[in-house]
Structure formats: structure tokens, C-alpha cells
PDB file of C-alpha atoms and ligand atoms in Angstrom:
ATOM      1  CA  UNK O   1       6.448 -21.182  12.075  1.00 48.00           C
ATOM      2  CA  UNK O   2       7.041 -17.559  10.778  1.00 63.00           C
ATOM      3  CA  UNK O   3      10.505 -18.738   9.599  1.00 83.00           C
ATOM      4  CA  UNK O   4       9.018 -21.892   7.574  1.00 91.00           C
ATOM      5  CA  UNK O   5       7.290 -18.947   5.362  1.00 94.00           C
ATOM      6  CA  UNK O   6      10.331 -17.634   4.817  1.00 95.00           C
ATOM      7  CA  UNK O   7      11.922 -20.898   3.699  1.00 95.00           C
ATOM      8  CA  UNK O   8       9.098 -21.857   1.376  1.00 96.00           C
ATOM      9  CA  UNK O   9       9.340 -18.333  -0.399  1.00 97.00           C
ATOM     10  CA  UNK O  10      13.677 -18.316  -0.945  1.00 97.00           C
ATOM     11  CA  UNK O  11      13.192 -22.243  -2.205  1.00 96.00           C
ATOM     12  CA  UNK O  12       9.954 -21.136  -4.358  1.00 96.00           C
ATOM     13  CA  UNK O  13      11.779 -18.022  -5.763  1.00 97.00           C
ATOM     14  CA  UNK O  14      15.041 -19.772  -5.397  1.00 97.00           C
ATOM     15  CA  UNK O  15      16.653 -16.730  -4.424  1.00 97.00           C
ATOM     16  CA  UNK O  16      19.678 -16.982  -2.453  1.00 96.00           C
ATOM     17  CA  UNK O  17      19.007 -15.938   0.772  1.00 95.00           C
ATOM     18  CA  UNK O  18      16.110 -13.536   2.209  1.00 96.00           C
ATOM     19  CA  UNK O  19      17.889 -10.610   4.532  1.00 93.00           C
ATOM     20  CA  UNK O  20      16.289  -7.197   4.242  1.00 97.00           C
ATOM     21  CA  UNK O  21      18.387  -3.790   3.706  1.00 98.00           C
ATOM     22  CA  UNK O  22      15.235  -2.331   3.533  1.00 98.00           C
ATOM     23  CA  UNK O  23      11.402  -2.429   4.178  1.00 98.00           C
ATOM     24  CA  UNK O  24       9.122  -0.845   1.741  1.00 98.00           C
ATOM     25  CA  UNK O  25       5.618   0.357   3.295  1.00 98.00           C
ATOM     26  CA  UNK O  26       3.102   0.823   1.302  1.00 98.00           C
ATOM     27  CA  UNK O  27       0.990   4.273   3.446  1.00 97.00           C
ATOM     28  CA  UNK O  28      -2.507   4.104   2.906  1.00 95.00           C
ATOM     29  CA  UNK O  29      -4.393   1.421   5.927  1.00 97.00           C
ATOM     30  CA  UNK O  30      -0.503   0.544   6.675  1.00 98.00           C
ATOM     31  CA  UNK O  31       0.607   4.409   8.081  1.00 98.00           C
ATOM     32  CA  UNK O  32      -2.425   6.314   7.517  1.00 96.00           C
ATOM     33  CA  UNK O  33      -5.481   4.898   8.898  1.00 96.00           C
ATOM     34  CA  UNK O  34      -7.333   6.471   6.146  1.00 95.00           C
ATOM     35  CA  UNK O  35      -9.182   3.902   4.282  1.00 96.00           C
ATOM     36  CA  UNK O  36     -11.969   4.280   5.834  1.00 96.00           C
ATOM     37  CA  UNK O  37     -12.586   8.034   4.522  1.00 96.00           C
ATOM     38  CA  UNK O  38     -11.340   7.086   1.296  1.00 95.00           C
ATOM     39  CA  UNK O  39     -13.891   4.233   1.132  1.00 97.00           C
ATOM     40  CA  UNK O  40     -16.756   6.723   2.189  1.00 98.00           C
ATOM     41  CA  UNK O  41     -15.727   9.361  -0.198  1.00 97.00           C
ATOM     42  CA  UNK O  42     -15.064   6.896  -3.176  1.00 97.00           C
ATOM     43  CA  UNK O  43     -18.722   5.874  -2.278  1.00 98.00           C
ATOM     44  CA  UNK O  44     -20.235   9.085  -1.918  1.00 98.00           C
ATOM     45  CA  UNK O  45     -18.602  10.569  -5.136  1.00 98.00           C
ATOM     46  CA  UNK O  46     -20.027   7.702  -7.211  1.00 98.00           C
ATOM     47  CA  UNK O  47     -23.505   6.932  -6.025  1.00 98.00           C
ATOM     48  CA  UNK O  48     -23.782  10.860  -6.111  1.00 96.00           C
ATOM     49  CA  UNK O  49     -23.691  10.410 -10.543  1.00 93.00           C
ATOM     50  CA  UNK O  50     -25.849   7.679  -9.800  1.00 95.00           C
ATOM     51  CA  UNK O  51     -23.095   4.894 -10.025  1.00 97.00           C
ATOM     52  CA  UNK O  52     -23.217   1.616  -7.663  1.00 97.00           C
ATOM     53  CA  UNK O  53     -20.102   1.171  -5.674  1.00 98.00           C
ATOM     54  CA  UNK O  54     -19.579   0.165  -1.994  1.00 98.00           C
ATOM     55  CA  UNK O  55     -17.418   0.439   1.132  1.00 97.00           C
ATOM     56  CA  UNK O  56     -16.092  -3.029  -0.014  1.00 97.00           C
ATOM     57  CA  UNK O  57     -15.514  -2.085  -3.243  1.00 97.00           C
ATOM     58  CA  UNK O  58     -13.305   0.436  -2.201  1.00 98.00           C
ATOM     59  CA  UNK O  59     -11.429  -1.992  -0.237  1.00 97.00           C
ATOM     60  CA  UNK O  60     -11.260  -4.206  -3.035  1.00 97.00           C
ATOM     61  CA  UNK O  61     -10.039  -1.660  -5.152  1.00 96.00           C
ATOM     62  CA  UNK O  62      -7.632  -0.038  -2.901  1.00 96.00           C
ATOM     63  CA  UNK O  63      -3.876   0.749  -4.100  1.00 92.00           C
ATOM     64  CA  UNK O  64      -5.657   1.562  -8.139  1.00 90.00           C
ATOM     65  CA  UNK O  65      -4.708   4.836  -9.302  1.00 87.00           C
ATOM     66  CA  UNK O  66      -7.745   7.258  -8.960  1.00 90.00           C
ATOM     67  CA  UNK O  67      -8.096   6.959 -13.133  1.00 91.00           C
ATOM     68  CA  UNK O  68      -8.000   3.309 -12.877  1.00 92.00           C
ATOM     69  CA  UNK O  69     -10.877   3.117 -10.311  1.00 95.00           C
ATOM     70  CA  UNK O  70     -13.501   5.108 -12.032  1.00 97.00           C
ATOM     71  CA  UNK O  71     -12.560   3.419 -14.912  1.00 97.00           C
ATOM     72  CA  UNK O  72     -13.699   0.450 -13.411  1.00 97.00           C
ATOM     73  CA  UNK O  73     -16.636   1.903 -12.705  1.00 98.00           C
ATOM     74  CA  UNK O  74     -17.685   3.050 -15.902  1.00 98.00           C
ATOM     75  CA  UNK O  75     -16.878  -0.540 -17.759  1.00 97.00           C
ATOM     76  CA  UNK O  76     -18.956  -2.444 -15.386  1.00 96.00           C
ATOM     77  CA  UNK O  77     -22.147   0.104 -16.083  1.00 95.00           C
ATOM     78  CA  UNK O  78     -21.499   1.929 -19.264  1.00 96.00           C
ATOM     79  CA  UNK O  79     -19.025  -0.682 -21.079  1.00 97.00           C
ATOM     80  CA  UNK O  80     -16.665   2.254 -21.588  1.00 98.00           C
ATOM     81  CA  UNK O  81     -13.481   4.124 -19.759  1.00 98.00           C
ATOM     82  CA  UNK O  82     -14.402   7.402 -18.756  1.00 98.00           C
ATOM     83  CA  UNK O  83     -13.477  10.440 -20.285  1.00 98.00           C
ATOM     84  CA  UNK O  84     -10.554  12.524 -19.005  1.00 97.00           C
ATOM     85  CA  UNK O  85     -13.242  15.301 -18.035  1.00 98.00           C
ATOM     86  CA  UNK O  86     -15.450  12.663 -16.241  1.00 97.00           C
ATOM     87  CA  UNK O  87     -12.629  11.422 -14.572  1.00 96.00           C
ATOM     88  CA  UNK O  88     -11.222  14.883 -12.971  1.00 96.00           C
ATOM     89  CA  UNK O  89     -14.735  15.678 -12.308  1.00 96.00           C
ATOM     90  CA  UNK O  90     -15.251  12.675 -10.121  1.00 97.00           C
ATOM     91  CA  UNK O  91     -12.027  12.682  -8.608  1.00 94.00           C
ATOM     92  CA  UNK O  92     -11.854  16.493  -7.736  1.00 94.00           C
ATOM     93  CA  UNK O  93     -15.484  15.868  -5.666  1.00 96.00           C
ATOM     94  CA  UNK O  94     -13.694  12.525  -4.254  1.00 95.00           C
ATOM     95  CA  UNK O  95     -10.685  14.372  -3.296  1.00 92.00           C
ATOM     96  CA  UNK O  96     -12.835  17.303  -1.397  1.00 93.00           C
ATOM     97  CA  UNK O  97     -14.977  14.460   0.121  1.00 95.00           C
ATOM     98  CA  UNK O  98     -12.457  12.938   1.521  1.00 93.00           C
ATOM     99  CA  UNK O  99     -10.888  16.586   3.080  1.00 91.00           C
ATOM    100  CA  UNK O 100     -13.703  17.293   4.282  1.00 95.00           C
ATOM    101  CA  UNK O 101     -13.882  14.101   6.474  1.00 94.00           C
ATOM    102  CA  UNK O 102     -10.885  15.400   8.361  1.00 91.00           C
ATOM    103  CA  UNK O 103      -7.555  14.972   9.619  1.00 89.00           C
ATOM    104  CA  UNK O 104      -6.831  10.766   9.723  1.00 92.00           C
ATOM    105  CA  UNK O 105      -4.731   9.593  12.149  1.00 94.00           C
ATOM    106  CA  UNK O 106      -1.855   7.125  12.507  1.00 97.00           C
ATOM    107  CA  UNK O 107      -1.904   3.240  12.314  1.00 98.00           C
ATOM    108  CA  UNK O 108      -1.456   1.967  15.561  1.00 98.00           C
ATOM    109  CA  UNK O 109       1.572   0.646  16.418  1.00 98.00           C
ATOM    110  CA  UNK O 110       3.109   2.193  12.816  1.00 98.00           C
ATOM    111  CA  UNK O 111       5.447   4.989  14.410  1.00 98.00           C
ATOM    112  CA  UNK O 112       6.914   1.952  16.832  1.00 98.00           C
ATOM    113  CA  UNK O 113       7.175  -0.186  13.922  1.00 98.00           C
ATOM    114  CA  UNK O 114       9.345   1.843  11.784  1.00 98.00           C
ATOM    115  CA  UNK O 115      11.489   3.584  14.458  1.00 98.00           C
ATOM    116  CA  UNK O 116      12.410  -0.186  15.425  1.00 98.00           C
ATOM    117  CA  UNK O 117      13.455  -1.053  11.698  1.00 98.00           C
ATOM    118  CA  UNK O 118      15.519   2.709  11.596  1.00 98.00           C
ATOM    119  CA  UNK O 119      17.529   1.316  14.268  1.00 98.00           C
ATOM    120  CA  UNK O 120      18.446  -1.768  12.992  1.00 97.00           C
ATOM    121  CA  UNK O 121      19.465   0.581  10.070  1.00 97.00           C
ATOM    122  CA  UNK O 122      17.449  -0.890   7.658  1.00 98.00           C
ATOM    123  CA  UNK O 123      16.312   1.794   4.767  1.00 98.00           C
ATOM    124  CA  UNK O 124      12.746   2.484   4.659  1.00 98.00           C
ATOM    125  CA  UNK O 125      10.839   3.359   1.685  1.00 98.00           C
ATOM    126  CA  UNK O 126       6.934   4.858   0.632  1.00 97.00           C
ATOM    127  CA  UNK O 127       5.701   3.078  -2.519  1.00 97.00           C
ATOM    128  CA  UNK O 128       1.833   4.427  -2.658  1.00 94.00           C
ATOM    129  CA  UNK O 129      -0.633   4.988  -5.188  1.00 88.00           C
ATOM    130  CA  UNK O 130      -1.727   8.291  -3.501  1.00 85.00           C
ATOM    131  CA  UNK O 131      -0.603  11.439  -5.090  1.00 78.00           C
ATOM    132  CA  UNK O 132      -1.241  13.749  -2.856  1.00 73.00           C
ATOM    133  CA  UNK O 133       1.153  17.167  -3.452  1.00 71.00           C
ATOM    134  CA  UNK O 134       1.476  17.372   0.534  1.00 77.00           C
ATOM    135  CA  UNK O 135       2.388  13.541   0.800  1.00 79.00           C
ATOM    136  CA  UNK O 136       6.049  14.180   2.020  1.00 81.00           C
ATOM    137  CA  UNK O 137       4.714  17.008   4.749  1.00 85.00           C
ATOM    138  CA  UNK O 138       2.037  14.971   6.071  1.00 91.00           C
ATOM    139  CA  UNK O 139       4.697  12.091   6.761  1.00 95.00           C
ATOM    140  CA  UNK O 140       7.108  14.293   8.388  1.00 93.00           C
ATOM    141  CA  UNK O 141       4.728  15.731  10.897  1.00 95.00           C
ATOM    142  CA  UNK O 142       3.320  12.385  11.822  1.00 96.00           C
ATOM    143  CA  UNK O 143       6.423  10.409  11.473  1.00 97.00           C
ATOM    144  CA  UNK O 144       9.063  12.777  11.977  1.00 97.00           C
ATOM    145  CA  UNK O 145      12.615  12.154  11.163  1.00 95.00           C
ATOM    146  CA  UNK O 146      11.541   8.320   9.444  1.00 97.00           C
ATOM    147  CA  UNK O 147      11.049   9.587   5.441  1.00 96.00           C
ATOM    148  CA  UNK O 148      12.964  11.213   3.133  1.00 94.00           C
ATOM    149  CA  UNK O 149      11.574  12.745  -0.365  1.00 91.00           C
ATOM    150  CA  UNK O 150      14.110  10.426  -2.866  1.00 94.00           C
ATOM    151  CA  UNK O 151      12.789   7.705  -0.646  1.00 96.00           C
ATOM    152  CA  UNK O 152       9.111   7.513  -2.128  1.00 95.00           C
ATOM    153  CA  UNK O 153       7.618   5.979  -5.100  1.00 95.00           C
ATOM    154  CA  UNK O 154       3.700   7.728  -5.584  1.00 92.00           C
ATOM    155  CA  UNK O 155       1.271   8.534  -8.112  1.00 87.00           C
ATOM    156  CA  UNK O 156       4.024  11.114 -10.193  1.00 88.00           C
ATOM    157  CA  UNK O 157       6.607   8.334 -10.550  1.00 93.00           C
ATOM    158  CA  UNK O 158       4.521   5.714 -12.481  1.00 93.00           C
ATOM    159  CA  UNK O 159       2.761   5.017 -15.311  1.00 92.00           C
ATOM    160  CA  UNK O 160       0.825   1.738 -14.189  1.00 94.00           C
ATOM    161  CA  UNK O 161      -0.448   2.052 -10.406  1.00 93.00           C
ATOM    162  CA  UNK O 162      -1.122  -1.203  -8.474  1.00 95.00           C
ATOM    163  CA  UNK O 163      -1.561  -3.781  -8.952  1.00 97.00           C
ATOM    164  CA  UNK O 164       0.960  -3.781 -11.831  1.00 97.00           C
ATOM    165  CA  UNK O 165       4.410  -4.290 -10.647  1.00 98.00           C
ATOM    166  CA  UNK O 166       5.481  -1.177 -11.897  1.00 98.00           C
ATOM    167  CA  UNK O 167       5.750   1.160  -8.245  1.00 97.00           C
ATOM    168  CA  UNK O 168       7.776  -2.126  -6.384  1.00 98.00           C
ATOM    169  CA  UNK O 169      10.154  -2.255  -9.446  1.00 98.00           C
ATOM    170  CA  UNK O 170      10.584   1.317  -9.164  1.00 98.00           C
ATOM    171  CA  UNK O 171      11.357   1.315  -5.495  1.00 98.00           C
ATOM    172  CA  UNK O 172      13.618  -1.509  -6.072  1.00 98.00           C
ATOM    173  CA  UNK O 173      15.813   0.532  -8.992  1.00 98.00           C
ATOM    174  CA  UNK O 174      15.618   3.875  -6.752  1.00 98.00           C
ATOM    175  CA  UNK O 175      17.408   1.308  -3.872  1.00 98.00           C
ATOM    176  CA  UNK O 176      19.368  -0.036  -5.699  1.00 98.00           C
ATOM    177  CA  UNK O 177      18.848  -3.365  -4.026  1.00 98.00           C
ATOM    178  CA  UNK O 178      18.256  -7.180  -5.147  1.00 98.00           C
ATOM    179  CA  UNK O 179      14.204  -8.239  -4.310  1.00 98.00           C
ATOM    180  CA  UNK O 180      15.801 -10.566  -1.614  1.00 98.00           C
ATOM    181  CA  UNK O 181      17.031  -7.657  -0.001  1.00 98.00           C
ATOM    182  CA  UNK O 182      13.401  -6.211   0.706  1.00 98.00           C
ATOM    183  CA  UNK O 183      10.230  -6.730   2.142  1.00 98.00           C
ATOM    184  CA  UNK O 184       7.402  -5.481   1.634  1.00 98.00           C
ATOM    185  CA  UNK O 185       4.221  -4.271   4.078  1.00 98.00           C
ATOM    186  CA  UNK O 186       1.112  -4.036   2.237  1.00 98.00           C
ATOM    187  CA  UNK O 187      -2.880  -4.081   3.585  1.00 98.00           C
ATOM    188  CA  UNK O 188      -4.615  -4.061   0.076  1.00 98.00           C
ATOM    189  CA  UNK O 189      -5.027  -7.088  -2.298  1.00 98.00           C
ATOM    190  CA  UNK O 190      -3.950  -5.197  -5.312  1.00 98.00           C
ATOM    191  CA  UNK O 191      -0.327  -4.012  -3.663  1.00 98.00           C
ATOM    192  CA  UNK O 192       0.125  -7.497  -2.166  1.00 98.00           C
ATOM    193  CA  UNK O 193      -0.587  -8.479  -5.927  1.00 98.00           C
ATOM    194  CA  UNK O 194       1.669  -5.294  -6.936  1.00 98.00           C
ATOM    195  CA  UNK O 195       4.609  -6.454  -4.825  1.00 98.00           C
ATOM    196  CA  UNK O 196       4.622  -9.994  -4.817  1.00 98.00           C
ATOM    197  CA  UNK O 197       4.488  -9.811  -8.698  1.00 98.00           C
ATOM    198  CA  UNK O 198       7.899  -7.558  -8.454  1.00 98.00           C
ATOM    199  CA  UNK O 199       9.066 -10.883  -6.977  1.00 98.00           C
ATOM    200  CA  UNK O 200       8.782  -9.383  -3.053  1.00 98.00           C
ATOM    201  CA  UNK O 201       8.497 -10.775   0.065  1.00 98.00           C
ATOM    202  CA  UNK O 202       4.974  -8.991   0.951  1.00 98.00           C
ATOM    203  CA  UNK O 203       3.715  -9.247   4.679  1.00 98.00           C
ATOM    204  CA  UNK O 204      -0.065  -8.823   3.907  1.00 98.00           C
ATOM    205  CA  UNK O 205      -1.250  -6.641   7.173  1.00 98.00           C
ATOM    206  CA  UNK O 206      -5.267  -7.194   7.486  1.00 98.00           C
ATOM    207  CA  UNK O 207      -6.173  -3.251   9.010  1.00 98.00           C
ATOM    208  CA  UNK O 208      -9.245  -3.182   7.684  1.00 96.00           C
ATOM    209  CA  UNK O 209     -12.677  -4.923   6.954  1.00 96.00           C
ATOM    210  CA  UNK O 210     -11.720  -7.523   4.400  1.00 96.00           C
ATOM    211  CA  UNK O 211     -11.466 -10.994   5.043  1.00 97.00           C
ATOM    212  CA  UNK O 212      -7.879 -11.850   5.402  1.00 97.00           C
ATOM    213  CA  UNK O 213      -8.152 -15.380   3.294  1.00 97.00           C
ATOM    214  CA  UNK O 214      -8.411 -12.451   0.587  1.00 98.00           C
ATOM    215  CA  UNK O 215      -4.588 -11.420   1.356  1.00 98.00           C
ATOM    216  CA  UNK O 216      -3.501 -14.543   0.918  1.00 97.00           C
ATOM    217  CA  UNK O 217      -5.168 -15.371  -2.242  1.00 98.00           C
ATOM    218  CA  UNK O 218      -3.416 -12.427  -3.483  1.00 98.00           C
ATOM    219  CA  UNK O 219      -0.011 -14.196  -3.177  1.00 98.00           C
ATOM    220  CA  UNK O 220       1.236 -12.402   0.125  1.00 98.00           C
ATOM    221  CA  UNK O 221       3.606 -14.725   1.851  1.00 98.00           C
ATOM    222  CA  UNK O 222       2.376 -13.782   5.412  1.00 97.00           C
ATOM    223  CA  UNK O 223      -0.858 -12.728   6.470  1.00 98.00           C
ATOM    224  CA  UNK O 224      -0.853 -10.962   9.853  1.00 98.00           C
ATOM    225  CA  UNK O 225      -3.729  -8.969  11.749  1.00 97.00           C
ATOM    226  CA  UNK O 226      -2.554  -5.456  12.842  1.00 98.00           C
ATOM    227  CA  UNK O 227       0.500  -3.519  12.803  1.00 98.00           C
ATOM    228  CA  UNK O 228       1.019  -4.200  16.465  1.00 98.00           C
ATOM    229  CA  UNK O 229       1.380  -8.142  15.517  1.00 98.00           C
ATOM    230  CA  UNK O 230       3.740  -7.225  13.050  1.00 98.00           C
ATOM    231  CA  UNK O 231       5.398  -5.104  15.670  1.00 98.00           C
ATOM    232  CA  UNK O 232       5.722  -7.807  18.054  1.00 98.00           C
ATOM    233  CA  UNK O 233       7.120 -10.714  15.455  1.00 96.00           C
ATOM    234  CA  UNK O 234       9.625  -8.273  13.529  1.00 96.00           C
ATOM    235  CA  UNK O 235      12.591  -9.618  15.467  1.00 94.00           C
ATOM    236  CA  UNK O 236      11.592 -13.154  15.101  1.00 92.00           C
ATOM    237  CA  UNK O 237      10.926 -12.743  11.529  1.00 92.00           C
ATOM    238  CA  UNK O 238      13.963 -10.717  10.573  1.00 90.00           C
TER     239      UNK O 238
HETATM  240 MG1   MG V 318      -2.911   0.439   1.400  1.00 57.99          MG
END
């Protein structure tokens, strides 16, 4: 079964074969489970200036560029983007919401996953809309010995976040490897959108409360439930 998805996506993109060098994870609900505190603090940063937005909104909009999501916002209520100050000012009281909630801890089953693809000496590469300063530190401690700095693709290295293809193409020229040599793990619409549109094979990996139908509408080739199903099919997918 998991190998007819495969088929279908090398005849689709009629690319010559599909055997990946390298896995690029996208961190955010696929390392990190974080989305939930980034889905309260989106929420509580908003409604707080007296603009609608929910949990699922969050989710929806998950893998956006801070800018991008407030813009968002402010088109659906004001019919304008918001202005550079409005934008720092919402994002600064996000960003302290969301530190303020804590420590988040690991995606089960995520440490396994990539110490598994490490020794099959695949590469393994960060491609996340976050741009957190600390981003490298806070994968070392949790993951330690699995990322490496010229590895990543975040926030600094792009000028159009997710869902544009921009931050897969990137992560494909900093590889230096063909899109048949990669696959991609994603848990947000937008990246599966982001990396399928870079012409990826995306694994669409449901960790939080969306419904998973919405995965596949966004074009990933393989919708699974949890990290630890992903775990458990690697060697039967690749
Ligand atoms: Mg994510």
C-alpha cells in the first residue's frame, strides 16, 4: 500500500526514481510539540486588540511567517496589511505569550525517528518558519548530536515563508540534491502546500487537532497519524 503512493507520485512527477539522501523536517508540531502554545498565544495576542482569531485558525495558519499571519488578520477585519509598528507590537506580546507558557517538550517518537534515519546516513535538514535566535541551541539540547547550523532553512533565510515554495527550494540548493532525492515531514497544511509545491515528496504527519482529510487536500502524498506511525513504517517506506 505505502509503496503504491510512492509509485503514483514518481509516474505523476515523472521523476526517475524516488530514493532519499535526505529527509527534511519541518520543527514546529513535527519536533517541537509546541503548537499548542503557539495557537494559545496567537489567540490571546489578537483577541487582546480586539481581533477574532481561534485555536483553529492558528492551526490553519501554521508554517506563515509571523508578518504574514497578522496580516491576515488585519485584511479579513480592517481590509488592510498592518503596519510594520502594529505588526512588532503584536508579535513582541505573541512572542512573550508564548514564553511565558513554558518550556514545550518533544514530539513523541521524534528523537527515535531521526536517530533511525542518521544511521541509515541519510542527511537531515530543519526548514521552519520560526525564527527564533536560540533555534539551533534548543535543537541541540533536545536532540543532541542530530542538527547542524548550515543544515537549517528558518525565518532569516527567506523572503516568502510557507506556504510559498521558497524555504523547500532553499533547502534543496543548500543540499545540493535533486527533489527525488528528499522527503519531506510536514504537520501543517501550508508546509505540505510549501513542499509539495517545491515538487517534494511530503509525508503529511496529523499531530494536532485538524482533520487529516485537510493534509491531504493540501497535496501531501501520505497522510499518517503520529510520529510513532511514521516511526514504525520508515523502513517499509524507504
Ligand atoms: Mg509545523
Amino acid at each position: 500500500m505505502l509503496s503504491t503512493e510512492i509509485e503514483k507520485f514518481i509516474t505523476q512527477k515523472k521523476y526517475p526514481s524516488l530514493q532519499p539522501k535526505a529527509v527534511f523536517f519541518d520543527m514546529d508540531g513535527v519536533l517541537f510539540d509546541s503548537m499548542k502554545n503557539h495557537a494559545a498565544a496567537w489567540v490571546e495576542a489578537l483577541n487582546k486588540l480586539g481581533l477574532p482569531f481561534t485555536e483553529i485558525d492558528a492551526y490553519m495558519n501554521e508554517g506563515r511567517t509571523g508578518a504574514s499571519t497578522i496580516d491576515g488578520v488585519f485584511n479579513k477585519i480592517h481590509n488592510r496589511n498592518a503596519t510594520e509598528e502594529e505588526k512588532q507590537q503584536i508579535y513582541k506580546l505573541k512572542s512573550s505569550l508564548f514564553e511565558a507558557r513554558g518550556e514545550v517538550g518533544k514530539i513523541p517518537f521524534s528523537f527515535e525517528l531521526l536517530k533511525k534515519i542518521k544511521a541509515e546516513n541519510k542527511e537531515i535538514f530543519v526548514v521552519t518558519g520560526s525564527g527564533q535566535p536560540s533555534l539551533i541551541d534548543s535543537l541541540d539540547e533536545n536532540f543532541p548530536g542530530i542538527f547542524k547550523k548550515e543544515k537549517m532553512v528558518t525565518a532569516f533565510d527567506v523572503t516568502n515563508g510557507k506556504p510559498h515554495p521558497e524555504p523547500y527550494l532553499k533547502a534543496l540548493k543548500k543540499s545540493g540534491l535533486q527533489p527525488w532525492e528528499v522527503v519531506v515531514v510536514e504537520n501543517a497544511p501550508l508546509g505540505v502546500e510549501s513542499a509539495t509545491t517545491a515538487g517534494i515528496f511530503t509525508i503529511g504527519v496529523n499531530t494536532g487537532p485538524l482533520d487529516p482529510k485537510i493534509l491531504s487536500d493540501s497535496g501531501a502524498n501520505l497522510v499518517l497519524n503520529s510520529m510513532e506511525e511514521l516511526y514504525e513504517k520508515w523502513e517499509k517506506l524507504f
